[in-house]
Coordinates of C-alpha atoms in Angstrom, one line a residue:
Chain C
M1 CA -2.1 52.3 66.9
T2 CA -3.8 55.6 66.3
D3 CA -5.0 57.5 69.3
V4 CA -8.4 58.4 68.0
L5 CA -8.9 61.2 70.4
T6 CA -5.8 63.2 69.5
I7 CA -6.1 63.0 65.7
S8 CA -7.9 66.3 65.5
N9 CA -5.1 68.0 67.5
K10 CA -2.5 67.3 64.9
G11 CA -2.7 70.4 62.7
D12 CA -1.0 70.4 59.3
S13 CA 1.0 73.6 59.3
T14 CA 2.2 73.2 55.8
R15 CA -1.2 73.1 54.4
S16 CA -2.5 76.1 56.2
R17 CA 0.1 78.2 54.4
F18 CA -1.2 77.1 51.0
K19 CA -4.6 77.2 49.3
P20 CA -6.7 74.2 50.4
F21 CA -6.6 71.3 48.0
D22 CA -9.5 71.3 45.7
T23 CA -11.8 68.4 46.4
R24 CA -13.1 68.6 42.8
R25 CA -9.9 67.1 41.6
F26 CA -11.2 63.7 42.8
P27 CA -14.9 63.5 41.9
G28 CA -17.0 61.0 43.6
L29 CA -15.2 61.6 46.9
R30 CA -18.0 63.6 48.4
T31 CA -20.6 61.0 47.3
T32 CA -18.7 58.1 48.8
A33 CA -18.1 60.0 52.0
W34 CA -21.8 61.0 52.4
A35 CA -22.9 57.4 51.5
F36 CA -20.5 56.2 54.2
F37 CA -22.0 58.4 56.8
A38 CA -25.5 57.6 55.8
Y39 CA -24.7 53.9 55.9
L40 CA -23.1 54.4 59.4
Y41 CA -26.0 56.2 60.9
L42 CA -29.1 55.0 59.1
P43 CA -29.6 51.8 61.1
I44 CA -29.1 53.6 64.4
L45 CA -31.6 56.3 63.4
I46 CA -34.1 53.7 62.2
L47 CA -33.8 51.8 65.4
F48 CA -34.4 55.0 67.3
V49 CA -37.4 55.9 65.2
L50 CA -38.9 52.4 65.4
S51 CA -38.7 52.4 69.1
F52 CA -41.6 54.8 69.0
N53 CA -43.5 52.8 66.5
R54 CA -47.0 51.6 67.5
N55 CA -46.8 48.7 65.1
H56 CA -44.5 45.9 66.2
T57 CA -44.9 43.1 63.7
V58 CA -44.0 44.7 60.5
T59 CA -41.5 47.5 60.2
V60 CA -44.0 50.0 59.0
W61 CA -44.8 53.2 60.8
T62 CA -48.3 53.2 62.2
G63 CA -48.2 55.7 65.0
F64 CA -46.2 57.3 67.8
T65 CA -46.2 55.7 71.1
L66 CA -44.2 55.6 74.3
D67 CA -45.7 52.3 75.4
W68 CA -42.6 50.3 74.7
Y69 CA -40.5 52.6 76.9
S70 CA -42.9 52.2 79.7
T71 CA -42.8 48.4 79.3
V72 CA -39.1 48.6 79.5
L73 CA -39.1 50.7 82.6
N74 CA -41.5 48.4 84.3
N75 CA -39.6 45.3 83.5
D76 CA -37.9 44.3 86.8
D77 CA -35.5 41.9 85.3
L78 CA -34.3 44.4 82.8
L79 CA -33.9 47.1 85.5
R80 CA -31.9 44.7 87.6
A81 CA -29.7 43.9 84.6
A82 CA -29.3 47.6 84.0
W83 CA -28.3 48.1 87.6
N84 CA -25.8 45.3 87.4
S85 CA -24.3 46.9 84.3
L86 CA -24.0 50.2 86.1
I87 CA -22.3 48.8 89.2
I88 CA -19.9 46.8 87.2
A89 CA -19.1 49.6 84.8
F90 CA -18.5 52.0 87.7
S91 CA -16.2 49.6 89.6
A92 CA -14.3 48.5 86.6
S93 CA -13.8 51.9 85.1
I94 CA -12.7 53.5 88.4
S95 CA -10.2 50.6 89.0
A96 CA -9.0 50.7 85.4
T97 CA -8.5 54.5 85.5
I98 CA -6.5 54.4 88.7
L99 CA -4.2 51.7 87.4
A100 CA -4.0 53.5 84.0
T101 CA -3.2 56.9 85.6
M102 CA -0.4 55.3 87.6
A103 CA 1.0 53.6 84.6
A104 CA 0.8 56.7 82.5
L105 CA 2.7 58.7 85.1
A106 CA 5.4 56.1 85.2
M107 CA 5.7 55.9 81.4
A108 CA 5.6 59.5 80.7
R109 CA 9.1 60.8 80.9
D110 CA 12.4 59.4 79.6
S111 CA 12.5 55.9 78.3
F112 CA 13.6 53.1 80.6
R113 CA 14.5 49.5 80.0
G114 CA 11.5 47.4 79.2
Q115 CA 9.4 50.3 78.2
N116 CA 8.4 48.6 75.0
S117 CA 7.4 45.4 76.7
V118 CA 5.2 47.4 79.1
N119 CA 3.6 49.2 76.2
G120 CA 2.9 45.9 74.6
L121 CA 1.5 44.5 77.7
L122 CA -0.8 47.5 78.2
A123 CA -2.0 47.1 74.6
L124 CA -2.5 43.4 74.9
P125 CA -6.2 43.5 75.8
L126 CA -6.8 45.5 72.6
V127 CA -4.9 43.0 70.4
V128 CA -6.3 39.7 71.6
P129 CA -9.8 38.9 70.1
E130 CA -12.5 39.3 72.7
I131 CA -13.7 35.7 72.4
V132 CA -10.2 34.4 73.1
T133 CA -9.9 36.6 76.2
A134 CA -13.4 35.4 77.3
V135 CA -12.4 31.8 77.0
A136 CA -9.1 32.2 78.7
T137 CA -10.7 34.1 81.6
L138 CA -13.4 31.6 82.0
L139 CA -10.9 28.7 82.2
F140 CA -8.8 30.7 84.7
F141 CA -11.7 31.2 87.0
A142 CA -12.7 27.5 86.6
L143 CA -9.2 26.3 87.5
L144 CA -9.2 28.5 90.6
G145 CA -12.6 27.3 91.5
I146 CA -13.9 30.9 91.7
N147 CA -17.6 31.2 91.3
L148 CA -18.8 33.3 88.5
G149 CA -20.6 36.5 89.6
H150 CA -20.3 40.2 89.9
L151 CA -16.6 40.1 91.0
T152 CA -15.4 38.0 88.2
V153 CA -17.1 40.3 85.7
I154 CA -15.6 43.4 87.3
V155 CA -12.1 41.9 87.3
A156 CA -12.4 40.9 83.7
H157 CA -13.7 44.3 82.7
T158 CA -11.0 46.1 84.6
V159 CA -8.4 44.3 82.6
F160 CA -9.6 45.3 79.2
C161 CA -10.6 48.8 80.3
I162 CA -7.1 49.6 81.3
P163 CA -5.8 50.4 77.8
F164 CA -8.9 52.5 77.0
A165 CA -8.3 54.6 80.1
Y166 CA -4.6 54.7 79.5
L167 CA -4.6 56.2 76.0
P168 CA -6.3 59.6 76.8
I169 CA -4.4 60.0 80.0
R170 CA -1.1 59.3 78.3
A171 CA -2.0 61.7 75.5
R172 CA -2.9 64.4 77.9
L173 CA 0.3 63.8 79.8
E174 CA 2.4 64.3 76.7
G175 CA 0.8 67.7 76.3
V176 CA 1.6 68.8 79.8
D177 CA 4.5 71.2 80.1
N178 CA 7.3 69.5 81.9
T179 CA 8.8 72.8 83.0
L180 CA 5.9 73.4 85.3
M181 CA 6.8 70.3 87.3
E182 CA 10.5 71.2 87.2
A183 CA 9.6 74.7 88.5
A184 CA 7.7 73.1 91.4
A185 CA 10.7 70.9 92.2
D186 CA 12.9 74.0 92.1
L187 CA 10.6 75.5 94.6
Y188 CA 11.3 72.6 97.0
A189 CA 8.0 70.8 96.5
D190 CA 8.3 67.1 97.1
P191 CA 7.0 64.7 94.5
W192 CA 3.7 64.0 96.2
L193 CA 3.0 67.8 96.5
T194 CA 3.9 68.3 92.9
F195 CA 1.6 65.6 91.9
R196 CA -1.3 66.8 94.0
R197 CA -1.1 70.5 93.2
I198 CA 0.3 70.6 89.7
T199 CA 0.2 67.3 87.8
L200 CA -3.2 66.1 88.9
P201 CA -5.2 69.3 88.1
L202 CA -3.4 69.4 84.7
L203 CA -4.1 65.8 84.0
W204 CA -7.7 65.9 85.3
P205 CA -9.5 66.3 81.9
G206 CA -7.5 63.4 80.5
I207 CA -8.3 61.3 83.6
L208 CA -12.0 62.1 83.3
S209 CA -11.9 61.3 79.6
G210 CA -10.3 58.0 80.2
L211 CA -12.8 57.2 82.9
T212 CA -15.8 57.9 80.7
L213 CA -14.3 55.8 77.9
A214 CA -13.6 52.9 80.2
F215 CA -17.2 53.3 81.6
I216 CA -18.7 53.0 78.1
I217 CA -16.5 50.1 77.1
S218 CA -17.5 48.2 80.2
L219 CA -21.2 49.1 79.9
D220 CA -21.3 48.0 76.3
D221 CA -19.3 44.8 76.6
F222 CA -21.0 41.6 75.6
V223 CA -18.8 38.7 74.7
I224 CA -16.5 38.7 77.7
T225 CA -19.4 39.3 80.1
F226 CA -21.4 36.6 78.5
F227 CA -18.7 34.1 79.4
V228 CA -17.8 35.1 82.9
A229 CA -21.0 36.4 84.3
G230 CA -22.8 34.1 86.7
A231 CA -26.5 33.7 86.8
G232 CA -27.0 36.7 89.1
A233 CA -24.8 39.1 87.3
T234 CA -26.7 39.5 84.1
T235 CA -25.9 42.8 82.5
L236 CA -28.0 44.9 80.2
P237 CA -26.3 43.7 76.9
I238 CA -26.7 40.1 78.0
Y239 CA -30.4 40.7 78.8
I240 CA -31.0 42.4 75.4
F241 CA -29.2 39.5 73.7
G242 CA -31.6 37.1 75.4
M243 CA -34.6 39.1 74.3
V244 CA -33.4 39.2 70.7
R245 CA -32.8 35.4 70.7
I246 CA -36.2 34.7 72.1
G247 CA -38.0 36.9 69.6
I248 CA -38.1 40.4 68.3
T249 CA -40.3 42.3 70.7
P250 CA -40.6 46.1 70.5
E251 CA -39.2 46.4 74.0
V252 CA -35.9 45.4 72.5
N253 CA -36.0 48.5 70.3
A254 CA -36.7 50.7 73.3
A255 CA -34.1 49.1 75.5
S256 CA -31.5 49.2 72.7
T257 CA -32.2 52.8 72.1
I258 CA -31.7 53.7 75.7
L259 CA -28.4 51.9 75.7
L260 CA -27.4 53.7 72.5
L261 CA -28.3 57.1 73.9
V262 CA -26.3 56.5 77.1
S263 CA -23.3 55.5 75.0
V264 CA -23.6 58.6 72.8
V265 CA -24.0 60.9 75.8
F266 CA -20.8 59.5 77.4
V267 CA -18.8 59.6 74.2
T268 CA -19.7 63.2 73.7
L269 CA -18.8 63.9 77.3
S270 CA -15.4 62.2 76.9
F271 CA -14.7 64.0 73.6
F272 CA -15.4 67.4 75.1
L273 CA -13.4 66.6 78.2
S274 CA -10.3 65.7 76.1
K275 CA -10.6 68.8 74.1
R276 CA -10.8 71.2 77.0
Q277 CA -8.0 73.7 76.9
N278 CA -6.0 74.8 79.9
S279 CA -7.5 77.9 81.4
Chain L
M1 CA 28.3 73.3 107.3
D2 CA 31.1 74.1 104.9
C3 CA 31.1 73.9 101.1
E4 CA 32.3 70.3 100.9
Q5 CA 29.6 69.0 103.2
H6 CA 27.0 71.0 101.2
G7 CA 28.3 69.4 98.0
C8 CA 28.2 65.9 99.5
L9 CA 24.8 66.5 100.8
A10 CA 23.6 67.7 97.4
L11 CA 25.1 64.6 95.7
A12 CA 23.6 62.3 98.2
K13 CA 20.2 63.9 97.8
M14 CA 20.5 63.6 94.0
T15 CA 21.4 59.9 94.2
I16 CA 18.6 59.2 96.6
N17 CA 16.2 61.1 94.3
L18 CA 17.3 59.1 91.2
S19 CA 16.9 55.7 92.8
S20 CA 13.7 56.7 94.5
L21 CA 12.6 57.9 91.1
N22 CA 13.1 54.4 89.7
A23 CA 11.5 52.8 92.7
R24 CA 8.6 55.2 92.4
R25 CA 8.3 54.5 88.7
M26 CA 8.2 50.8 89.5
A27 CA 5.6 51.2 92.1
L28 CA 3.4 53.2 89.8
I29 CA 3.6 50.8 86.9
L30 CA 3.5 47.5 88.8
P31 CA -0.2 47.4 89.6
A32 CA -1.4 47.8 86.0
V33 CA 1.3 45.4 84.8
V34 CA 0.5 42.8 87.4
T35 CA -3.2 43.0 86.8
I36 CA -2.9 42.4 83.1
A37 CA -0.2 39.8 83.5
F38 CA -2.2 37.9 86.1
F39 CA -5.6 38.1 84.6
M40 CA -4.8 38.0 81.0
V41 CA -1.4 36.5 80.2
I42 CA -1.6 33.7 82.6
P43 CA -5.2 32.8 81.5
L44 CA -4.0 32.7 77.9
F45 CA -1.2 30.3 78.7
L46 CA -3.7 28.3 80.7
M47 CA -6.0 28.2 77.7
G48 CA -3.1 26.6 75.7
Y49 CA -2.6 24.1 78.4
V50 CA -6.3 23.2 78.5
S51 CA -6.3 22.5 74.8
I52 CA -4.0 19.5 75.3
L53 CA -6.0 18.1 78.2
E54 CA -8.6 15.4 78.0
R55 CA -12.2 16.3 77.9
S56 CA -14.3 15.2 80.8
R57 CA -17.7 13.7 80.3
Y58 CA -19.6 16.3 82.3
G59 CA -18.3 19.3 80.4
G60 CA -15.1 20.2 82.2
V61 CA -11.7 18.8 81.8
H62 CA -9.5 16.2 83.5
W63 CA -6.8 18.4 84.7
D64 CA -4.3 15.6 84.9
T65 CA -4.8 13.7 81.7
Y66 CA -3.3 14.8 78.4
S67 CA -4.7 14.2 75.0
A68 CA -4.3 15.5 71.5
E69 CA -7.9 14.9 70.7
A70 CA -8.8 18.5 70.5
Y71 CA -6.3 19.3 67.8
L72 CA -7.2 16.1 65.9
S73 CA -10.8 17.2 65.9
F74 CA -9.9 20.1 63.6
L75 CA -9.6 17.9 60.6
F76 CA -10.7 14.4 61.7
E77 CA -13.5 12.8 63.6
R78 CA -13.7 9.4 65.2
D79 CA -16.4 7.1 64.3
L80 CA -17.9 4.5 66.6
S81 CA -15.0 2.1 66.2
G82 CA -12.4 4.8 67.0
E83 CA -11.2 5.2 63.5
L84 CA -10.2 8.6 62.2
S85 CA -11.8 10.0 59.1
F86 CA -11.4 13.3 57.4
N87 CA -13.9 15.9 58.5
T88 CA -14.4 19.1 56.6
D89 CA -17.0 20.7 58.9
Y90 CA -14.6 22.8 60.9
L91 CA -12.4 23.5 57.9
E92 CA -15.4 24.9 56.2
I93 CA -16.0 27.2 59.2
F94 CA -12.4 28.4 59.2
L95 CA -12.5 29.1 55.5
R96 CA -15.8 30.9 55.7
S97 CA -14.4 33.1 58.5
L98 CA -11.3 33.9 56.4
W99 CA -13.4 34.6 53.4
L100 CA -15.8 36.9 55.2
S101 CA -13.0 38.7 57.0
T102 CA -11.1 39.2 53.8
S103 CA -14.1 40.5 51.8
T104 CA -15.1 42.7 54.7
T105 CA -11.6 44.2 54.8
I106 CA -11.6 44.8 51.1
I107 CA -15.1 46.5 51.1
A108 CA -14.2 48.5 54.1
F109 CA -11.1 49.7 52.3
L110 CA -13.0 50.6 49.1
V111 CA -15.4 52.7 51.1
G112 CA -13.1 53.9 53.8
F113 CA -10.2 55.2 51.8
P114 CA -12.3 57.7 49.8
T115 CA -14.1 58.8 52.9
A116 CA -10.8 59.3 54.8
L117 CA -9.4 61.3 51.8
Y118 CA -12.5 63.4 51.7
M119 CA -12.3 64.1 55.4
S120 CA -8.7 65.2 55.3
L121 CA -9.5 67.6 52.5
Q122 CA -12.1 69.5 54.5
P123 CA -11.4 72.7 56.5
Q124 CA -10.3 72.1 60.1
L125 CA -13.7 72.7 61.6
Y126 CA -15.6 70.3 59.5
R127 CA -12.8 67.8 59.9
N128 CA -13.3 67.7 63.7
I129 CA -17.0 67.3 63.3
L130 CA -16.5 64.4 60.8
I131 CA -14.0 62.7 63.0
F132 CA -16.5 63.0 65.9
L133 CA -19.3 61.5 63.7
V134 CA -17.1 58.6 62.7
T135 CA -16.1 57.9 66.3
I136 CA -19.5 57.8 67.9
P137 CA -20.8 54.5 66.4
F138 CA -17.4 53.0 67.4
W139 CA -18.3 53.5 71.0
T140 CA -21.9 52.4 70.9
N141 CA -23.0 48.9 71.7
L142 CA -22.1 46.4 69.0
L143 CA -25.0 44.2 69.9
V144 CA -27.5 47.0 69.4
R145 CA -25.9 48.0 66.1
N146 CA -26.1 44.5 64.7
Y147 CA -29.7 44.1 66.0
A148 CA -30.7 47.2 64.0
W149 CA -29.7 45.2 60.9
I150 CA -32.1 42.4 61.8
L151 CA -34.8 45.1 61.7
L152 CA -33.7 46.1 58.3
L153 CA -33.0 42.8 56.6
R154 CA -35.7 40.4 57.8
D155 CA -38.6 39.5 55.7
T156 CA -40.9 42.0 57.3
G157 CA -38.1 44.4 57.6
L158 CA -37.6 47.9 56.2
I159 CA -35.7 46.9 53.0
N160 CA -38.1 44.1 52.0
V161 CA -41.2 46.1 52.8
G162 CA -39.8 49.1 51.0
L163 CA -38.9 47.2 47.9
Q164 CA -42.3 45.5 47.8
D165 CA -44.1 48.8 48.3
I166 CA -42.5 50.2 45.2
N167 CA -43.2 46.9 43.4
L168 CA -39.6 46.1 42.7
I169 CA -40.1 42.6 44.1
S170 CA -43.1 40.5 44.9
E171 CA -41.6 38.1 47.4
P172 CA -39.4 39.1 50.2
L173 CA -35.7 38.6 49.5
P174 CA -33.8 36.3 51.9
L175 CA -31.5 38.9 53.2
L176 CA -31.1 37.6 56.8
Y177 CA -29.6 34.6 58.4
N178 CA -27.1 33.9 55.7
D179 CA -23.5 34.8 54.8
F180 CA -24.7 38.0 53.1
A181 CA -26.2 39.3 56.3
I182 CA -23.1 38.4 58.3
G183 CA -21.0 40.2 55.7
V184 CA -23.2 43.3 55.9
G185 CA -23.1 43.2 59.7
L186 CA -19.3 42.8 59.8
T187 CA -18.7 45.7 57.4
Y188 CA -21.1 47.8 59.4
S189 CA -19.4 47.0 62.7
F190 CA -15.9 47.6 61.7
L191 CA -15.9 50.3 59.0
P192 CA -14.9 53.1 61.4
F193 CA -11.8 51.1 62.3
M194 CA -10.7 51.4 58.6
V195 CA -11.5 55.1 58.2
L196 CA -9.6 56.6 61.2
P197 CA -6.1 55.1 60.7
I198 CA -6.2 56.0 57.0
Y199 CA -7.3 59.5 57.8
A200 CA -4.5 59.8 60.3
S201 CA -2.0 58.7 57.6
I202 CA -3.4 60.9 54.8
E203 CA -3.5 64.0 57.1
R204 CA 0.3 63.7 57.4
I205 CA 0.8 63.8 53.7
D206 CA 2.2 67.0 52.2
F207 CA -0.4 67.7 49.6
R208 CA 2.1 69.8 47.6
L209 CA 3.3 66.4 46.4
V210 CA -0.1 65.7 45.0
E211 CA -0.4 69.1 43.4
A212 CA 3.1 68.6 41.9
A213 CA 2.0 65.3 40.4
F214 CA -1.0 67.0 38.9
D215 CA 1.2 69.8 37.6
L216 CA 3.3 67.1 35.9
Y217 CA 0.2 66.0 33.9
A218 CA -0.6 62.9 36.0
G219 CA -4.1 61.7 35.7
R220 CA -6.3 61.2 38.8
W221 CA -5.8 57.5 38.9
Q222 CA -2.1 57.9 38.6
V223 CA -1.9 60.4 41.4
L224 CA -4.0 58.0 43.5
K225 CA -1.9 55.0 42.7
R226 CA 1.6 56.4 42.6
V227 CA 1.4 59.2 45.2
L228 CA -1.5 59.0 47.6
L229 CA -1.7 55.2 48.1
P230 CA 2.0 54.6 48.8
L231 CA 2.2 57.6 51.2
S232 CA -0.8 56.5 53.1
M233 CA 0.2 52.8 53.2
P234 CA 0.9 52.7 56.9
G235 CA -2.5 53.9 57.7
V236 CA -4.1 51.6 55.1
M237 CA -2.3 48.6 56.6
A238 CA -3.3 49.6 60.1
G239 CA -6.9 49.9 59.0
C240 CA -6.8 46.5 57.3
I241 CA -5.5 44.8 60.4
L242 CA -8.0 46.6 62.6
V243 CA -10.8 45.3 60.5
F244 CA -9.5 41.8 59.6
V245 CA -8.6 40.7 63.1
P246 CA -11.9 41.5 64.9
C247 CA -13.8 40.0 61.9
L248 CA -11.9 36.8 62.3
G249 CA -12.9 36.5 65.9
A250 CA -16.4 38.0 65.6
Y251 CA -19.1 36.5 67.7
I252 CA -22.0 38.8 68.0
T253 CA -22.5 39.4 64.2
P254 CA -22.6 35.7 63.2
V255 CA -24.8 34.8 66.1
L256 CA -27.4 37.5 65.5
L257 CA -27.3 37.8 61.8
G258 CA -26.5 34.2 60.9
G259 CA -29.4 32.6 62.6
G260 CA -29.0 29.5 64.8
K261 CA -26.3 28.1 62.5
T262 CA -22.7 28.0 63.5
L263 CA -21.0 29.9 60.8
M264 CA -17.9 31.5 62.1
I265 CA -15.0 30.7 64.4
G266 CA -16.5 32.8 67.1
N267 CA -19.7 30.8 67.3
L268 CA -17.8 27.6 67.1
I269 CA -15.7 28.5 70.1
Q270 CA -18.7 29.6 72.1
S271 CA -20.6 26.5 71.5
Q272 CA -17.8 24.4 72.9
F273 CA -18.4 26.2 76.2
G274 CA -22.1 26.0 75.9
A275 CA -24.1 23.3 74.2
S276 CA -21.2 21.1 72.9
R277 CA -19.3 21.1 76.2
N278 CA -16.0 20.3 74.7
W279 CA -13.6 22.6 76.6
P280 CA -10.3 21.3 75.2
F281 CA -11.6 21.8 71.6
G282 CA -12.9 25.2 72.4
A283 CA -9.5 26.1 74.0
A284 CA -7.7 24.7 71.0
L285 CA -9.8 26.8 68.6
A286 CA -9.3 29.9 70.6
F287 CA -5.6 29.2 70.7
V288 CA -5.3 28.8 67.0
L289 CA -7.3 32.0 66.5
L290 CA -4.9 33.8 68.8
A291 CA -1.9 32.4 66.9
L292 CA -3.4 33.6 63.6
V293 CA -4.0 37.0 65.1
L294 CA -0.5 37.3 66.6
L295 CA 1.1 36.2 63.3
T296 CA -0.9 38.9 61.5
M297 CA 0.2 41.5 64.0
M298 CA 3.8 40.5 63.9
F299 CA 3.7 40.7 60.1
Y300 CA 2.3 44.2 60.3
L301 CA 4.7 45.3 62.9
M302 CA 7.7 44.1 61.0
R303 CA 6.8 45.4 57.6
Y304 CA 5.0 48.6 58.4
R305 CA 6.3 50.0 61.7
S306 CA 10.0 49.8 61.0
R307 CA 12.0 53.0 61.7
E308 CA 12.7 53.9 58.1
A309 CA 9.8 54.9 55.8
P310 CA 8.4 51.9 53.9
R311 CA 9.6 51.6 50.3
P312 CA 6.8 52.5 47.8

């Protein structure tokens, strides 16, 4: 599967030595591409704009207002759901990143027996449809008699956040120069010291990138959380879902926009972290 | 110490290092592996097991009674006297899911391929920006993105109001709470999944081949069909899988944009754990879905990820 964060790092050296290929050879490309981007962003932008709309019955602009945002921020249930989301996301992303870092370190160098199976296992949460995972996890907790609550959600989230944290860290590790660590070993550094003073600082942008990705994934998750969250562990997406089902109120627009902006901020952060060059 | 002892000591240290390397590697990889194995693999097997259990009256299962009722329910239903009769309800849902997933994949390809091609023809700086722009919606909340379409498609939504304002229609079009809306939502949700793999594939193509084709008097369509498409096929296949599989198991889109009706496999599964309270059936459905997905993945892996380049 493609590692989306490292695509832009793959330069095409053959093409840079020749004139760039003329896009006009294939007319209609630019139109399609721009139509695609418009289609991709228009609904999000419209949602953003409408969250400031004074009118809430018809989707017509009648005036600018921040009322809906203040309603959202005064909604205790919503704030509690948001708080739950944050706690769960923090716990799950940190756990997943720790596990993923360890796994990446183990997988980095020469191949060993069973490496393919481990790769497959690490990718499993990405392959299995979310609803299937949700059902399986619910049945698992039911069988063990575990009550649904914060902990069940955190555990479920950690599992599917692992691959998301793993990919950037692994990618970063590939780019790290092995000779640096060999040099450290030559200088009589033991593995722990090598890790602490050499590997970890080099790996750090990748780890942070993986952490932020895992955080967003956990924050945005709906289906799995919907199945395994108990009554007291309502997260923000679940709360928004409830609001949408009951009826379209303008608070939904405001709450959705907030969630959207948080995601965008974190994605941008992660992107820049993964692109940071060694100083 | 003399040379021999130094040598032995060095050898011993090396052996210890090697075995401790393997032990260390095991220790590092075990937590992640165990977590996934315990909280994912085992639950999946459990789910298969539940699907052959008997349903309990109060919504759970009888853990000790077996029954094939769940799988029978796919195609048959029992009437009051216990007779089986053919039931097409669930078949309909499966077929609709397959149809929606396939059409979404096709549309995503028709839009995604040109976009990926366009992206890969841009100078490096623009390419990075475009990749970033494609990636962002991928990481934002799916629920919110589908909700935005409710705002657009409903009777008092932007599209209907806009069309009425310019007097193109007099009555609002029923754009929401039907298959069309679900199709739109699915395409919107999974389009980035198609673009990025195709882009990654096209980027690896040596464009001198394309220019050579043009030099040999090939028309645009020929170049597309005979050169670009075969060379980017791994990416195209990856993109198709990445769109088709999540579409099949989609839950949010059919729930939000399909109205209260149960239209796709995802809603059907969820209702077995909600209103319908039929856990074995829900588990059976999920199991079949998983089987379909794994089959698709195996097909993809065997044909398009083999060591040698795929034959055009």
